[in-house]
Amino acid sequence: MIKFGKRNLRIPKWQRPVYVVAGGLTPFRKKFPEYKLEELCAIAFRQMMQENDLKMSLKDIKGLLNFAAYGEFADHFQDQLLCEAKVHDYLGLDPLPNIGVKTGGATGGSTILTAAMAIASGYADCALAMGWERMDEVDTKTGNFYISTAACKDFETRLARMYAAYYAPMARRFTEMYKVSEVTRAKIAVKNRLYAYYSPYAQQSGKHTIEEVLAGKIICDPLRVLECCAMSVGAASMLLCNEELAYKLSDKPCRLYIAGGTHTLRVADRRHMDIPLLPHEEPGMYDKLLREMTAQNGRWPGFESFLAARFAAYMTYGMAGIKNPLEDLDLVELHDAFTISDLQTYGDIGLRPYGKETDYIESGDAYFGGKCPSNLSGGLLGTMHAVGATGIFQGIECLWQIQNKYDKFHGDPKIWNEWADVGEYKGKPRQKPNDWKSLQVPNAKKALWISHAGVGSHVTAGLLEKAF
Amino acid sequence: MSEKIIKYIGTPLEIIQEKPEMVVKWPRTLMHMHTYGKLSKFFQELKKGKLFATYCSNQDCEEKRLWLPPRADCPDCNQPTSWIEVPNPVVGKIYTFTKVEYPGEGIELEYPYFQIDVDLGPQFATIFKGYLLYGKPHIGMKVVAGFRIYNPTNTILDIFWVPKK
Ligand SMILES: [Zn+2]
């Protein structure tokens, strides 16, 4: 059983406030032969520098930088070690220091955490957080094998060589324990892929129906094809700075809080423990649930929940003064690598109590126009999971929402046209739909995103707060 | 006197696409030498039809339960663990499972097959992942461990599970 020592639950405290002022993305594609990796990074970097209404020139902002954090999930996809040095040089940032960050699917979030710590500590006044992945050098089967080496190579990888097969047992257990209809999972796939339909960056958008999701081929049962994200190529870039530079650079800076949590690589090694409570949860509220779990031979967090996500949320809510996430947050971006990981997370971060996760979807709260919409970016299912870039992409989408720039970055026909005819859309361009609509959340002030690795091995919870 | 000319001794890369971007096949065949380290005993015993777990024998440590997969060091007190045989027949209950329909490259089992997570009871801290040799699983179903004593794979696939009669 994991027991916390007295100071393990200390809330992180920045030495000084940290801000985010700008973000940049490439489009995301399953195959992207048009560009080399560093060229994609340059595209995201340029958008960050030039399209975010910053009050200085690209050259002058480069002159402010002190540090860069780079996220890449897996060297073997690209067969290139120290890609950080290539990208850093390509962007013209030598000899500033950079650090490469690797925490699986949470790499993007951890990269931002690293850059934020540089600002908060005073190491840097201005820092770059950039992430990427290039997963198209190998076929999907090989890619799935590579990803499955992020299960335990001695005891798990050979038992599937496919990551969906490590989520599927969680999906089954969650379904049995909480009596969840597969329709709820299908709704998540439909929702997120629909939101991707409005994004010019999206890779796998679509107006799907619940029936279509449920009729899809089974990958690892109960998970079906539209419930799983795809291999992806692309980059994302975020600019962080201290308070002084935040207002010099931008009229719309956002304050950043971010913290992380970790749990075993093997789900099966997760020993039972007491549920750490979030600020709005009452002691004793899970007694009944735990009794029911025990009756079914279950445990917390078991196969149903993510301790790392709960821990990260606990820390970030503490840093940002969040009392009740559903009330205090205007939107969230969650790690929907699989429909089930999305669903599991609702309880971990307190959008619903454990055992009532499905209600977040069924109530309509999770939808655009709902109380706290999730994955308006299209998420991982609809838009991208170029792994090292993902947590940064999510943060940027949160930033643009708070800055009231959803339309600027998603509705501009110039952006749609620029990326219509690349990657797998070559020759069958993906044009701005005639029924495009804005997913701008009116007057958004606080947004949370969850960057998540493995079967919950690493999680960061990032939170942006309007500071203008 | 002639200078020695350096010859190309590789194999030219095959072109997938010449235009507009040049895309080539980039072969990658490698061999790793992997150690099972202090867990070697676990894999050696599987081939003899025995399942070994570890436990923390530090008297001051609260965690007394068994580890499977084994660990050579206790995560709570960070002291070396001890081995113990899980007596045959090893019986557990299916905690959860999935049918693997689309495994990744290099899969060594005929598919589809059922990957199962086996609960071996409260004396274990963990749940143990494996696969079902035959039959159709359900949560709570009792299963018995079997071992690949003949033609062992020298991997975790040397243990499998069958439905308990
Ligand atoms: Zn111990």
XYZ file of C-alpha atoms and ligand atoms in Angstrom:
634
model
C 0.000 0.000 0.000
C 1.296 3.428 -0.872
C 1.382 5.676 2.156
C 2.360 9.297 1.933
C 5.059 10.729 4.129
C 4.312 14.009 5.841
C 5.681 16.216 3.117
C 4.938 14.102 0.038
C 1.720 16.037 -0.426
C 3.372 19.448 -0.266
C 1.833 21.714 -2.892
C 4.510 22.940 -5.334
C 5.278 26.604 -4.950
C 6.823 28.628 -7.776
C 9.459 31.116 -6.661
C 7.762 33.570 -9.024
C 4.761 33.460 -11.351
C 5.016 31.729 -14.727
C 3.142 32.831 -17.847
C 2.338 31.469 -21.274
C 1.970 33.964 -24.089
C 2.024 32.078 -27.368
C 1.616 28.726 -29.082
C 2.218 27.242 -32.506
C 1.171 24.023 -34.226
C 1.797 22.135 -37.393
C -1.069 20.243 -38.917
C -1.017 16.601 -37.814
C -0.941 13.786 -40.299
C -0.521 10.037 -40.237
C 2.074 10.349 -42.966
C 3.978 13.528 -43.671
C 6.618 13.030 -46.398
C 6.548 16.722 -47.335
C 8.703 17.753 -44.376
C 11.589 16.549 -42.312
C 11.073 16.638 -38.561
C 13.072 19.807 -37.914
C 11.190 21.505 -40.729
C 7.919 20.717 -38.964
C 9.356 22.156 -35.753
C 10.242 25.334 -37.625
C 6.638 25.625 -38.837
C 5.266 25.396 -35.287
C 7.943 27.818 -34.057
C 7.064 30.403 -36.718
C 3.353 30.234 -35.956
C 4.135 30.684 -32.257
C 6.382 33.676 -32.892
C 4.504 35.435 -35.678
C 0.796 34.665 -35.363
C 0.139 35.208 -31.652
C -0.068 39.035 -31.687
C 3.218 39.276 -29.813
C 4.491 42.814 -29.480
C 8.046 42.088 -30.603
C 9.637 40.677 -33.715
C 10.648 37.034 -34.009
C 14.292 38.083 -33.876
C 13.833 40.183 -30.752
C 11.930 37.427 -28.955
C 14.674 34.962 -29.823
C 16.972 37.452 -28.127
C 14.960 37.037 -24.920
C 15.168 33.232 -24.762
C 17.297 31.592 -22.065
C 16.270 27.951 -22.173
C 14.446 25.312 -24.201
C 12.762 22.058 -23.168
C 12.103 19.531 -25.934
C 9.748 16.603 -25.770
C 9.992 13.465 -27.864
C 8.405 10.166 -26.874
C 10.530 7.593 -28.659
C 13.892 7.816 -30.380
C 13.360 4.567 -32.235
C 10.462 5.909 -34.308
C 12.792 8.345 -36.017
C 15.970 6.374 -35.480
C 17.606 9.577 -34.348
C 19.114 10.107 -30.936
C 19.687 13.682 -29.752
C 17.130 15.079 -32.120
C 16.925 17.930 -29.595
C 20.299 19.199 -30.797
C 19.185 19.067 -34.425
C 16.000 20.981 -33.744
C 17.707 23.509 -31.470
C 20.335 24.273 -34.081
C 17.739 24.317 -36.859
C 15.760 26.959 -34.958
C 18.955 28.965 -34.481
C 19.000 28.765 -30.708
C 22.583 27.637 -30.102
C 24.308 27.907 -27.643
C 21.349 28.334 -25.256
C 20.899 25.268 -23.064
C 18.201 22.731 -23.815
C 16.983 19.590 -22.095
C 15.244 16.653 -23.758
C 12.257 15.275 -21.870
C 10.777 11.793 -22.109
C 7.751 10.628 -20.177
C 5.813 8.639 -22.754
C 2.418 10.082 -23.638
C 2.905 12.736 -20.957
C 6.075 14.002 -22.592
C 4.408 17.214 -23.764
C 3.137 18.039 -20.294
C 6.462 17.183 -18.696
C 8.215 19.388 -21.242
C 6.066 22.335 -20.237
C 6.682 21.486 -16.575
C 10.434 21.571 -17.239
C 10.255 24.933 -18.998
C 7.970 26.286 -16.261
C 10.402 25.222 -13.553
C 13.136 27.100 -15.399
C 11.045 30.281 -15.328
C 9.798 29.782 -11.768
C 13.276 29.225 -10.407
C 14.789 32.194 -12.149
C 17.013 30.075 -14.372
C 15.235 31.635 -17.335
C 13.049 34.661 -17.984
C 11.873 33.313 -21.302
C 11.725 29.651 -22.296
C 10.588 27.508 -25.180
C 8.646 24.272 -24.679
C 8.474 22.296 -27.897
C 7.446 18.733 -28.640
C 7.192 16.519 -31.688
C 6.821 13.014 -32.964
C 7.437 11.405 -36.313
C 5.689 8.025 -36.354
C 5.499 7.492 -40.105
C 8.920 5.920 -40.690
C 7.457 2.533 -39.836
C 4.198 0.787 -40.683
C 1.386 0.739 -38.139
C 2.133 -2.778 -36.923
C 5.747 -1.906 -36.240
C 4.649 1.368 -34.671
C 2.331 -0.555 -32.379
C 5.200 -2.803 -31.382
C 7.422 0.210 -30.649
C 4.726 1.766 -28.481
C 4.190 -1.536 -26.684
C 7.774 -1.400 -25.479
C 6.318 1.269 -23.192
C 4.757 -1.673 -21.392
C 7.085 -3.787 -19.240
C 9.331 -5.601 -21.727
C 9.890 -8.615 -19.478
C 6.352 -9.246 -18.306
C 3.876 -7.476 -20.612
C 5.106 -6.490 -24.065
C 5.180 -10.022 -25.500
C 1.595 -10.500 -24.403
C 0.256 -8.213 -27.131
C 2.851 -5.890 -28.675
C -0.059 -3.503 -28.969
C -0.961 -0.768 -26.486
C -4.711 -1.078 -26.907
C -4.343 -4.512 -25.301
C -3.179 -2.858 -22.077
C -6.113 -0.434 -22.028
C -8.730 -2.986 -22.998
C -8.516 -4.896 -19.673
C -9.037 -1.561 -17.908
C -12.027 -0.857 -20.123
C -13.505 -4.244 -19.276
C -12.956 -3.870 -15.547
C -14.306 -0.295 -15.549
C -17.360 -1.412 -17.504
C -18.100 -4.274 -15.115
C -17.401 -2.348 -11.937
C -19.439 0.745 -12.791
C -21.977 -0.897 -15.118
C -21.049 1.348 -18.028
C -22.762 1.109 -21.387
C -20.464 0.980 -24.389
C -22.677 3.700 -25.834
C -21.100 6.198 -23.434
C -17.642 5.327 -24.729
C -18.939 5.621 -28.283
C -20.291 9.089 -27.500
C -16.794 10.217 -26.523
C -15.412 9.038 -29.868
C -18.243 10.759 -31.738
C -17.858 14.018 -29.772
C -14.096 14.381 -30.074
C -13.920 13.395 -33.729
C -16.698 15.882 -34.457
C -14.799 18.695 -32.718
C -11.779 17.790 -34.835
C -13.983 18.420 -37.878
C -13.683 22.155 -37.115
C -9.885 22.105 -36.788
C -7.538 22.686 -39.720
C -4.812 20.776 -37.845
C -6.844 17.599 -37.437
C -5.856 14.225 -38.762
C -8.901 12.027 -38.195
C -11.935 14.220 -37.952
C -15.338 12.944 -38.874
C -19.054 13.182 -38.388
C -19.533 9.705 -37.025
C -22.592 8.189 -35.399
C -22.724 6.082 -32.268
C -23.854 3.164 -34.436
C -20.811 3.587 -36.645
C -18.463 3.502 -33.656
C -20.160 0.410 -32.272
C -20.077 -1.319 -35.648
C -16.349 -0.668 -36.030
C -13.897 -3.514 -35.987
C -12.637 -4.636 -32.617
C -8.972 -3.861 -31.993
C -8.711 -5.413 -28.538
C -12.126 -6.030 -27.155
C -14.050 -4.117 -25.961
C -12.140 -1.289 -27.730
C -13.152 -0.619 -31.311
C -11.228 1.117 -34.052
C -12.819 4.582 -33.676
C -12.118 4.448 -29.935
C -8.367 4.408 -30.510
C -6.102 7.229 -31.653
C -3.740 6.779 -34.601
C -0.062 7.153 -35.447
C 0.692 10.802 -35.980
C 3.336 13.255 -37.187
C 3.681 16.882 -36.160
C 5.030 19.431 -33.704
C 3.813 21.957 -31.141
C 5.590 24.929 -29.635
C 4.811 27.071 -26.585
C 6.410 30.262 -25.266
C 6.722 30.724 -21.505
C 8.050 33.722 -19.614
C 8.158 35.612 -16.348
C 5.685 38.316 -15.393
C 7.665 41.250 -16.700
C 8.093 39.757 -20.174
C 4.561 38.385 -20.258
C 3.081 41.870 -20.407
C 5.839 43.234 -22.616
C 5.187 40.475 -25.131
C 1.444 40.091 -25.007
C -1.798 41.867 -24.196
C -3.269 38.483 -23.366
C -0.895 36.493 -21.167
C -2.104 33.539 -19.134
C -0.749 32.344 -15.826
C 0.475 28.777 -15.747
C 0.288 26.166 -13.010
C 1.456 22.646 -13.699
C 2.337 19.598 -11.625
C 2.859 15.906 -12.165
C 2.224 12.468 -10.719
C 3.514 8.977 -11.386
C 2.411 5.384 -10.942
C 3.717 1.917 -11.848
C 4.328 1.057 -15.495
C 2.449 -2.213 -14.938
C -1.191 -1.601 -14.034
C -1.231 -4.975 -12.316
C 1.347 -3.773 -9.788
C -0.967 -1.078 -8.444
C -1.514 -1.883 -4.799
C -4.689 -0.798 -3.087
C -4.625 2.479 -1.200
C -6.814 5.159 0.326
C -8.239 7.583 -2.211
C -6.527 10.971 -1.848
C -9.366 13.515 -1.768
C -9.665 16.621 -3.912
C -10.699 19.937 -2.281
C -14.425 19.482 -3.008
C -14.598 15.850 -1.872
C -15.797 14.885 1.611
C -14.098 12.330 3.835
C -16.153 9.146 3.805
C -17.801 9.834 0.457
C -16.123 6.806 -1.096
C -16.775 4.355 1.732
C -19.713 2.771 -0.067
C -17.874 2.605 -3.370
C -14.869 0.968 -1.729
C -17.160 -1.585 -0.051
C -18.753 -2.397 -3.403
C -15.314 -2.655 -5.002
C -14.059 -4.979 -2.314
C -17.145 -7.165 -2.749
C -16.174 -7.536 -6.406
C -12.583 -8.283 -5.484
C -11.636 -4.781 -6.574
C -9.322 -2.138 -5.202
C -8.492 1.511 -5.723
C -7.000 2.638 -8.017
C -7.047 -0.862 -9.494
C -7.664 -1.100 -13.218
C -10.357 1.574 -13.063
C -8.529 4.733 -12.073
C -5.261 6.609 -12.369
C -3.487 7.549 -9.157
C -0.995 9.624 -11.155
C -3.830 11.761 -12.556
C -5.426 12.195 -9.156
C -2.071 13.169 -7.632
C -1.271 15.654 -10.415
C -4.744 17.209 -10.179
C -4.447 17.439 -6.395
C -1.194 19.364 -6.753
C -2.305 21.659 -9.548
C -5.634 22.477 -7.896
C -3.657 23.331 -4.788
C -1.320 25.614 -6.731
C -4.096 27.362 -8.634
C -6.641 27.564 -5.810
C -9.214 25.392 -7.575
C -11.951 24.463 -5.111
C -14.301 22.594 -7.409
C -13.035 21.732 -10.895
C -16.446 21.464 -12.547
C -17.448 24.901 -11.209
C -14.092 26.635 -11.521
C -12.889 25.416 -14.917
C -14.320 26.699 -18.191
C -12.946 23.899 -20.331
C -10.615 20.911 -20.212
C -8.440 19.010 -22.661
C -8.060 15.366 -21.662
C -5.885 12.535 -22.902
C -8.341 10.572 -25.044
C -5.779 8.178 -26.555
C -8.601 5.703 -26.023
C -12.204 6.468 -25.123
C -11.663 4.577 -21.901
C -8.677 6.670 -20.765
C -10.803 9.779 -21.248
C -13.670 8.294 -19.238
C -11.438 7.043 -16.427
C -9.886 10.483 -16.010
C -13.207 12.256 -15.265
C -13.175 10.709 -11.799
C -9.470 11.199 -11.189
C -9.594 14.939 -11.761
C -12.906 15.390 -9.986
C -15.241 16.332 -12.830
C -17.404 13.650 -11.287
C -16.984 11.493 -8.202
C -15.482 8.051 -8.795
C -18.137 5.652 -9.991
C -20.142 8.434 -11.672
C -17.750 9.217 -14.503
C -20.261 8.549 -17.267
C -22.530 11.302 -15.986
C -20.027 13.915 -17.188
C -20.852 12.822 -20.752
C -24.493 11.875 -20.257
C -25.347 15.174 -18.515
C -24.037 17.203 -21.447
C -21.433 18.950 -19.265
C -18.644 17.645 -21.517
C -20.080 19.128 -24.712
C -19.599 22.524 -26.327
C -22.132 24.741 -24.612
C -22.042 22.490 -21.537
C -20.782 23.332 -18.102
C -17.148 22.367 -18.723
C -16.600 21.173 -22.293
C -13.784 18.756 -23.004
C -11.517 18.290 -25.999
C -12.886 21.061 -28.190
C -9.537 20.732 -29.983
C -10.667 17.349 -31.303
C -8.371 15.668 -28.812
C -6.144 12.720 -29.540
C -8.915 10.702 -31.157
C -9.785 13.351 -33.704
C -6.879 15.719 -34.104
C -3.520 14.247 -33.191
C -1.328 12.124 -30.998
C 2.124 12.978 -32.279
C 3.122 11.886 -28.819
C 5.861 14.323 -27.768
C 3.768 17.220 -29.064
C 0.459 16.171 -27.538
C 0.602 17.762 -24.085
C 1.854 20.985 -25.656
C -0.859 20.957 -28.320
C -3.473 20.548 -25.571
C -2.027 23.469 -23.608
C -1.965 25.673 -26.693
C -5.608 24.916 -27.445
C -6.410 25.959 -23.855
C -4.377 29.139 -24.294
C -6.145 30.119 -27.495
C -9.531 29.514 -25.884
C -8.734 31.843 -22.976
C -7.287 34.415 -25.362
C -10.533 34.216 -27.342
C -8.595 33.123 -30.426
C -10.302 29.847 -31.312
C -11.660 31.377 -34.517
C -8.385 33.026 -35.457
C -6.513 29.732 -35.314
C -9.244 27.342 -36.452
C -11.459 29.373 -38.740
C -9.005 31.263 -40.919
C -9.368 29.977 -44.513
C -5.681 30.743 -45.070
C -4.696 28.126 -42.496
C -7.129 25.589 -43.958
C -5.823 26.187 -47.470
C -2.196 26.005 -46.434
C -2.639 22.522 -44.957
C -5.437 21.142 -47.131
C -3.251 19.126 -49.453
C -0.496 17.564 -47.345
C 0.176 14.178 -45.828
C -2.485 11.558 -46.377
C -4.777 14.291 -47.738
C -2.498 14.811 -50.738
C -4.679 14.742 -53.807
C -7.901 14.685 -51.781
C -7.657 18.015 -49.981
C -9.252 18.519 -46.606
C -11.032 21.844 -47.034
C -12.709 24.076 -44.485
C -16.207 22.640 -44.191
C -19.134 24.786 -45.337
C -20.801 24.083 -42.010
C -17.712 25.082 -40.014
C -18.644 26.543 -36.667
C -16.795 28.245 -33.881
C -16.104 26.263 -30.727
C -14.957 29.358 -28.837
C -16.033 29.128 -25.198
C -17.359 32.572 -24.320
C -15.327 34.370 -21.679
C -13.150 31.382 -20.743
C -10.932 32.180 -17.779
C -9.499 28.865 -16.603
C -8.616 25.773 -18.580
C -7.046 22.493 -17.517
C -5.281 19.890 -19.600
C -4.131 16.417 -18.723
C -1.029 14.951 -20.325
C -0.924 11.219 -19.698
C 1.517 8.375 -20.343
C 1.506 4.612 -20.477
C -1.409 3.071 -18.670
C -1.208 5.999 -16.262
C 2.525 5.912 -15.533
C 3.051 9.670 -15.758
C 0.489 12.423 -15.704
C 0.785 16.177 -15.628
C -2.120 18.507 -14.950
C -1.587 21.937 -16.480
C -3.818 24.886 -15.777
C -3.938 28.228 -17.555
C -5.612 31.211 -15.964
C -6.572 34.414 -17.714
C -4.234 37.201 -16.583
C -5.541 40.144 -18.590
C 51.915 5.065 -56.843
C 48.146 4.775 -56.708
C 46.054 5.929 -53.720
C 43.777 3.335 -52.145
C 40.207 4.018 -53.235
C 37.603 3.552 -50.537
C 34.936 1.220 -51.860
C 31.246 1.395 -50.979
C 30.434 -1.940 -49.304
C 26.826 -1.239 -48.249
C 23.545 -1.908 -49.984
C 21.988 1.031 -51.842
C 18.703 2.154 -50.375
C 15.569 1.283 -52.253
C 13.495 4.220 -53.415
C 9.842 4.308 -52.357
C 9.043 7.664 -53.912
C 11.351 9.850 -55.990
C 9.159 12.960 -56.303
C 8.303 15.497 -55.038
C 10.075 14.427 -51.861
C 12.553 11.591 -51.990
C 11.506 8.767 -49.678
C 13.746 5.728 -49.209
C 13.570 2.427 -47.359
C 15.802 2.543 -44.284
C 16.572 -0.993 -43.108
C 17.058 -1.606 -39.407
C 17.863 -5.107 -38.163
C 19.385 -5.296 -34.734
C 20.064 -7.765 -31.990
C 19.973 -6.863 -28.319
C 21.541 -8.807 -25.464
C 19.071 -8.598 -22.638
C 19.668 -9.742 -19.058
C 16.976 -10.945 -16.704
C 19.367 -9.952 -13.913
C 18.284 -10.893 -10.430
C 14.989 -12.125 -11.865
C 16.773 -14.856 -13.840
C 15.586 -17.431 -11.312
C 11.978 -16.650 -12.175
C 12.525 -17.454 -15.845
C 14.739 -20.455 -15.114
C 12.092 -21.964 -12.813
C 9.273 -21.450 -15.335
C 11.061 -23.914 -17.587
C 10.975 -26.430 -14.734
C 7.248 -25.933 -14.306
C 7.562 -23.807 -11.186
C 6.310 -20.350 -10.374
C 8.442 -18.253 -8.041
C 7.465 -14.969 -6.457
C 9.431 -12.611 -4.216
C 8.551 -11.096 -0.866
C 10.158 -8.657 1.513
C 11.766 -10.445 4.428
C 12.745 -7.265 6.212
C 11.003 -7.540 9.593
C 10.557 -3.782 9.828
C 8.708 -3.582 6.499
C 4.911 -3.429 6.483
C 4.482 -4.964 3.023
C 4.446 -8.725 3.588
C 2.632 -9.737 0.429
C 4.159 -11.520 -2.548
C 5.302 -9.833 -5.735
C 4.457 -11.342 -9.092
C 6.007 -10.203 -11.395
C 8.817 -10.614 -8.890
C 11.015 -7.735 -7.807
C 14.538 -8.179 -6.532
C 14.147 -5.169 -4.245
C 11.240 -4.058 -2.089
C 9.760 -0.744 -3.285
C 8.755 0.237 0.257
C 11.931 -0.354 2.308
C 14.349 -0.742 -0.627
C 15.919 -3.893 0.797
C 16.581 -7.042 -1.276
C 13.645 -9.483 -1.385
C 13.571 -13.272 -0.977
C 12.248 -15.978 -3.294
C 9.346 -18.273 -2.515
C 7.723 -20.945 -4.663
C 4.025 -20.599 -5.336
C 2.943 -24.224 -4.845
C 1.471 -26.126 -7.783
C -1.262 -26.182 -8.849
C -1.209 -22.377 -9.051
C -4.850 -21.323 -9.108
C -6.105 -17.788 -9.671
C -9.178 -15.879 -10.747
C -9.485 -13.775 -13.862
C -9.570 -10.142 -12.765
C -10.015 -8.728 -16.247
C -9.128 -9.694 -19.807
C -9.142 -8.710 -23.459
C -9.246 -10.520 -26.772
C -6.182 -9.424 -28.719
C -7.331 -9.122 -32.322
C -4.685 -6.851 -33.836
C -1.365 -7.398 -32.087
C 1.783 -5.530 -33.055
C 4.723 -6.622 -35.189
C 6.563 -9.711 -34.024
C 3.712 -11.286 -32.084
C 4.635 -14.831 -31.077
C 1.146 -16.138 -30.260
C -1.436 -17.193 -32.797
C -4.174 -14.588 -32.710
C -6.808 -13.731 -31.749
C -6.169 -14.952 -28.221
C -7.207 -13.896 -24.755
C -4.804 -11.865 -22.641
C -5.858 -12.226 -19.007
C -4.985 -10.565 -15.704
C -4.955 -13.115 -12.922
C -5.719 -12.379 -9.285
C -3.835 -14.910 -7.181
C -5.435 -13.901 -3.909
C -4.854 -11.504 -1.033
C -1.406 -12.876 -0.230
C -0.231 -11.184 -3.458
C 0.346 -7.433 -3.726
C -0.147 -7.568 -7.462
C -2.203 -9.019 -10.286
C -0.358 -11.069 -12.876
C -0.726 -10.693 -16.640
C -0.717 -13.739 -18.885
C -2.665 -15.461 -21.637
C -5.269 -18.181 -21.813
C -4.161 -21.295 -23.693
C -7.724 -22.216 -24.608
C -11.283 -21.522 -23.557
C -13.376 -18.400 -23.126
C -12.688 -16.172 -20.123
C -15.004 -14.260 -17.839
C -14.257 -12.105 -14.810
C -14.000 -14.315 -11.732
C -13.274 -17.489 -13.746
C -10.798 -19.833 -12.050
C -7.655 -20.620 -13.994
C -4.633 -22.850 -13.412
C -1.065 -22.049 -14.404
C 0.629 -24.199 -17.027
C 4.265 -24.130 -18.073
C 6.075 -24.554 -21.366
C 8.555 -27.150 -20.159
C 9.208 -28.550 -23.633
C 10.604 -26.114 -26.174
C 10.606 -23.184 -23.753
C 10.674 -19.680 -25.233
C 12.887 -18.273 -22.481
C 10.374 -15.460 -22.109
C 7.307 -14.695 -20.041
C 5.373 -16.809 -22.565
C 6.703 -19.880 -20.730
C 3.763 -19.528 -18.355
C 0.147 -19.685 -19.550
C -3.235 -20.341 -17.983
C -5.970 -22.883 -18.612
C -9.540 -22.955 -17.290
C -9.811 -24.860 -13.983
C -11.793 -28.072 -14.405
Zn 10.210 -4.077 2.334
